[in-house]
Amino acid sequence: MSIRVMVVDDHPLWREAVERDLSDAGLDVVATAADGREAMARFPAARPDVVLLDLQIPEPDGVAVTAAIAEQSPETRVLILSASGEQTDVLAAVKAGATGYLVKSASREDLLDAVRRVAAGDPVFTPGLAGLVLGEFQRDTEQTPLTERETEVLKMVAKGLSYRQIADRLVVSHRTVQNHVQNTLRKLQMHNRVELTRYAIEHGLDEE
């Protein structure tokens, strides 16, 4: 079955170019949107497998849209395609529920590969993102700590090893490596919720 993709970007030429690349590669572009409000309005009927989403879109922004999609449709994968590679943007997107993050300088081949991998449930975890996540957990190890194996896998990803190379090195299956990375993503998202809850309690927001 063809992968159903929704493309959300406020730049018409870029949106059309991405849509064309996806269609030419045999992927099914089921909807496009120019801003967060349009994306959320079209999402239910489109039922995409993957939402290819820019972060810097008119409100609600990409992080808010990612969180809403993760809440409404956990089986839908969100792949961020952003001009920004800033740490704060990357972490905010992943914590909101994104399964992958690419910068717009990525090649057409990298983009198509990322969409297919994300659709299959394989997180697109770049070396830089793995390093960021490790740092995030090391900063506050009391909250949802990583297991030794998860830390080991992330360190290898941070060094640029592919999931296949990691699987060979650890003598485990590719699926096992993928599961470790997915568990890490889930923990990071939970890590964010714990921090938000703590903030709410400390500031009396839970009593409003």
Coordinates of C-alpha atoms in Angstrom, one line a residue:
M1 CA 0.0 0.0 0.0
S2 CA 1.2 3.5 -0.8
I3 CA 2.2 5.7 2.1
R4 CA -0.3 8.5 2.7
V5 CA 1.4 11.9 3.4
M6 CA 0.1 15.3 4.4
V7 CA 2.4 18.3 3.7
V8 CA 2.2 21.4 5.9
D9 CA 4.3 24.4 5.0
D10 CA 3.5 28.1 4.5
H11 CA 5.8 28.6 1.5
P12 CA 3.7 27.6 -1.6
L13 CA 6.7 26.9 -3.9
W14 CA 8.4 24.8 -1.3
R15 CA 5.2 22.9 -0.5
E16 CA 4.5 22.2 -4.2
A17 CA 8.1 21.1 -4.8
V18 CA 7.9 18.6 -1.8
E19 CA 4.5 17.4 -3.0
R20 CA 5.9 16.8 -6.5
D21 CA 8.9 14.9 -5.1
L22 CA 6.7 12.7 -3.0
S23 CA 4.2 12.0 -5.8
D24 CA 7.0 11.2 -8.3
A25 CA 8.4 8.6 -5.8
G26 CA 5.0 6.9 -5.6
L27 CA 3.9 8.3 -2.3
D28 CA 0.2 9.4 -2.0
V29 CA -0.1 13.1 -1.0
V30 CA -3.5 13.1 0.5
A31 CA -3.6 16.8 1.7
T32 CA -1.6 20.0 2.0
A33 CA -1.9 22.9 4.3
A34 CA -0.4 26.4 4.7
D35 CA -0.8 26.9 8.4
G36 CA -1.6 25.1 11.7
R37 CA -5.3 25.9 11.6
E38 CA -5.7 24.6 8.1
A39 CA -3.6 21.5 9.0
M40 CA -5.8 20.6 11.9
A41 CA -9.0 21.2 9.9
R42 CA -7.9 18.9 7.1
F43 CA -6.1 16.2 9.1
P44 CA -9.2 14.1 10.2
A45 CA -10.5 13.6 6.7
A46 CA -7.0 13.1 5.1
R47 CA -6.0 10.3 7.5
P48 CA -2.3 10.5 6.6
D49 CA 0.2 7.9 7.7
V50 CA 2.9 10.6 7.9
V51 CA 2.5 14.4 8.4
L52 CA 5.5 16.2 6.9
L53 CA 5.5 19.4 8.9
D54 CA 7.4 22.7 9.0
L55 CA 7.9 24.1 12.5
Q56 CA 7.7 27.8 11.6
I57 CA 4.1 28.0 10.3
P58 CA 1.4 30.5 11.2
E59 CA -0.4 29.6 14.4
P60 CA -0.8 27.1 15.8
D61 CA 2.9 26.5 15.1
G62 CA 4.5 23.1 14.2
V63 CA 5.2 22.1 17.8
A64 CA 1.5 22.7 18.8
V65 CA 0.3 20.8 15.7
T66 CA 2.6 17.9 16.5
A67 CA 1.3 17.7 20.0
A68 CA -2.3 17.8 18.8
I69 CA -1.8 15.1 16.2
A70 CA 0.0 12.9 18.8
E71 CA -3.0 13.3 21.1
Q72 CA -5.7 12.7 18.4
S73 CA -4.0 10.0 16.4
P74 CA -1.0 8.3 18.1
E75 CA -0.5 6.0 15.1
T76 CA 0.1 8.9 12.8
R77 CA 3.8 9.7 12.4
V78 CA 5.0 13.3 12.4
L79 CA 8.2 14.1 10.5
I80 CA 9.5 17.7 11.0
L81 CA 11.1 19.3 7.9
S82 CA 12.4 22.6 9.2
A83 CA 14.9 25.3 8.2
S84 CA 16.0 25.3 11.8
G85 CA 18.5 22.9 13.4
E86 CA 18.5 24.8 16.7
Q87 CA 18.6 22.5 19.8
T88 CA 15.5 24.1 21.3
D89 CA 13.4 23.6 18.2
V90 CA 14.6 20.0 17.8
L91 CA 13.9 19.0 21.4
A92 CA 10.6 20.9 21.5
A93 CA 9.4 18.9 18.4
V94 CA 10.5 15.5 19.6
K95 CA 9.1 16.2 23.1
A96 CA 5.7 17.1 21.4
G97 CA 5.7 13.7 19.7
A98 CA 7.6 14.0 16.4
T99 CA 9.1 10.7 15.2
G100 CA 11.7 12.3 13.0
Y101 CA 13.4 15.6 12.3
L102 CA 15.1 16.8 9.1
V103 CA 16.5 20.1 8.1
K104 CA 15.4 21.6 4.8
S105 CA 19.0 21.3 3.4
A106 CA 18.5 17.5 3.3
S107 CA 18.6 15.9 -0.2
R108 CA 15.5 14.6 -2.0
E109 CA 16.8 11.1 -1.4
D110 CA 17.2 11.7 2.4
L111 CA 13.7 13.1 2.5
L112 CA 12.1 10.2 0.8
D113 CA 14.1 7.7 2.9
A114 CA 13.0 9.5 6.1
V115 CA 9.3 9.5 5.1
R116 CA 9.4 5.8 4.4
R117 CA 11.3 5.0 7.6
V118 CA 9.0 7.1 9.7
A119 CA 6.0 5.5 8.1
A120 CA 7.4 2.1 9.1
G121 CA 7.8 3.2 12.7
D122 CA 11.5 3.8 12.4
P123 CA 12.5 7.0 14.2
V124 CA 14.7 9.3 12.1
F125 CA 17.3 10.0 14.8
T126 CA 20.2 12.0 13.4
P127 CA 23.6 11.9 15.2
G128 CA 23.0 15.5 16.4
L129 CA 19.6 14.7 17.8
A130 CA 20.9 11.6 19.6
G131 CA 23.5 13.8 21.3
L132 CA 20.9 16.3 22.3
V133 CA 18.7 13.6 23.9
L134 CA 21.6 12.2 25.8
G135 CA 22.4 15.6 27.2
E136 CA 18.8 16.2 28.1
F137 CA 18.6 13.0 30.2
Q138 CA 22.1 13.5 31.7
R139 CA 20.9 17.0 32.9
D140 CA 18.2 15.5 35.1
T141 CA 18.8 11.7 35.6
E142 CA 16.1 11.4 38.3
Q143 CA 13.3 11.7 35.7
T144 CA 12.6 8.7 33.5
P145 CA 16.2 7.6 33.3
L146 CA 17.5 5.6 30.3
T147 CA 18.6 2.0 30.7
E148 CA 22.2 1.1 30.2
R149 CA 21.4 -0.4 26.8
E150 CA 19.4 2.6 25.7
T151 CA 22.3 4.9 26.6
E152 CA 24.7 2.6 24.8
V153 CA 22.5 2.7 21.6
L154 CA 22.1 6.4 21.7
K155 CA 25.8 7.0 22.1
M156 CA 26.4 4.8 18.9
V157 CA 23.7 6.8 17.1
A158 CA 25.4 10.0 18.2
K159 CA 28.7 8.7 16.7
G160 CA 26.9 8.3 13.3
L161 CA 26.4 4.6 13.3
S162 CA 23.3 3.3 11.5
Y163 CA 20.7 1.1 13.2
R164 CA 22.0 -1.8 11.1
Q165 CA 25.6 -1.2 12.2
I166 CA 24.5 -0.9 15.8
A167 CA 22.6 -4.2 15.6
D168 CA 25.7 -5.9 14.2
R169 CA 27.9 -4.5 16.9
L170 CA 25.6 -5.5 19.7
V171 CA 24.6 -8.8 18.1
V172 CA 20.9 -8.0 18.2
S173 CA 18.2 -7.5 15.6
H174 CA 17.6 -4.3 13.8
R175 CA 14.1 -4.3 15.4
T176 CA 15.6 -4.4 18.9
V177 CA 17.7 -1.3 18.1
Q178 CA 14.7 0.4 16.7
N179 CA 12.7 -0.4 19.9
H180 CA 15.4 1.0 22.1
V181 CA 15.3 4.3 20.2
Q182 CA 11.5 4.4 20.2
N183 CA 11.6 3.8 24.0
T184 CA 14.0 6.7 24.4
L185 CA 11.7 8.9 22.4
R186 CA 8.8 8.0 24.5
K187 CA 10.7 8.6 27.7
L188 CA 11.8 12.0 26.4
Q189 CA 8.2 12.9 25.7
M190 CA 7.2 11.6 29.2
H191 CA 10.1 13.5 30.6
N192 CA 8.6 16.7 29.2
R193 CA 5.2 15.9 30.7
V194 CA 6.7 15.4 34.1
E195 CA 8.5 18.7 33.9
L196 CA 5.2 20.4 32.8
T197 CA 3.3 18.9 35.6
R198 CA 5.9 19.9 38.1
Y199 CA 5.8 23.5 36.8
A200 CA 2.0 23.5 37.0
I201 CA 2.0 22.4 40.6
E202 CA 4.8 24.8 41.7
H203 CA 2.9 27.7 40.1
G204 CA -0.5 26.7 41.4
L205 CA -1.8 26.1 37.9
D206 CA -3.4 22.7 38.9
E207 CA -5.7 24.6 41.3
E208 CA -7.2 26.9 38.7

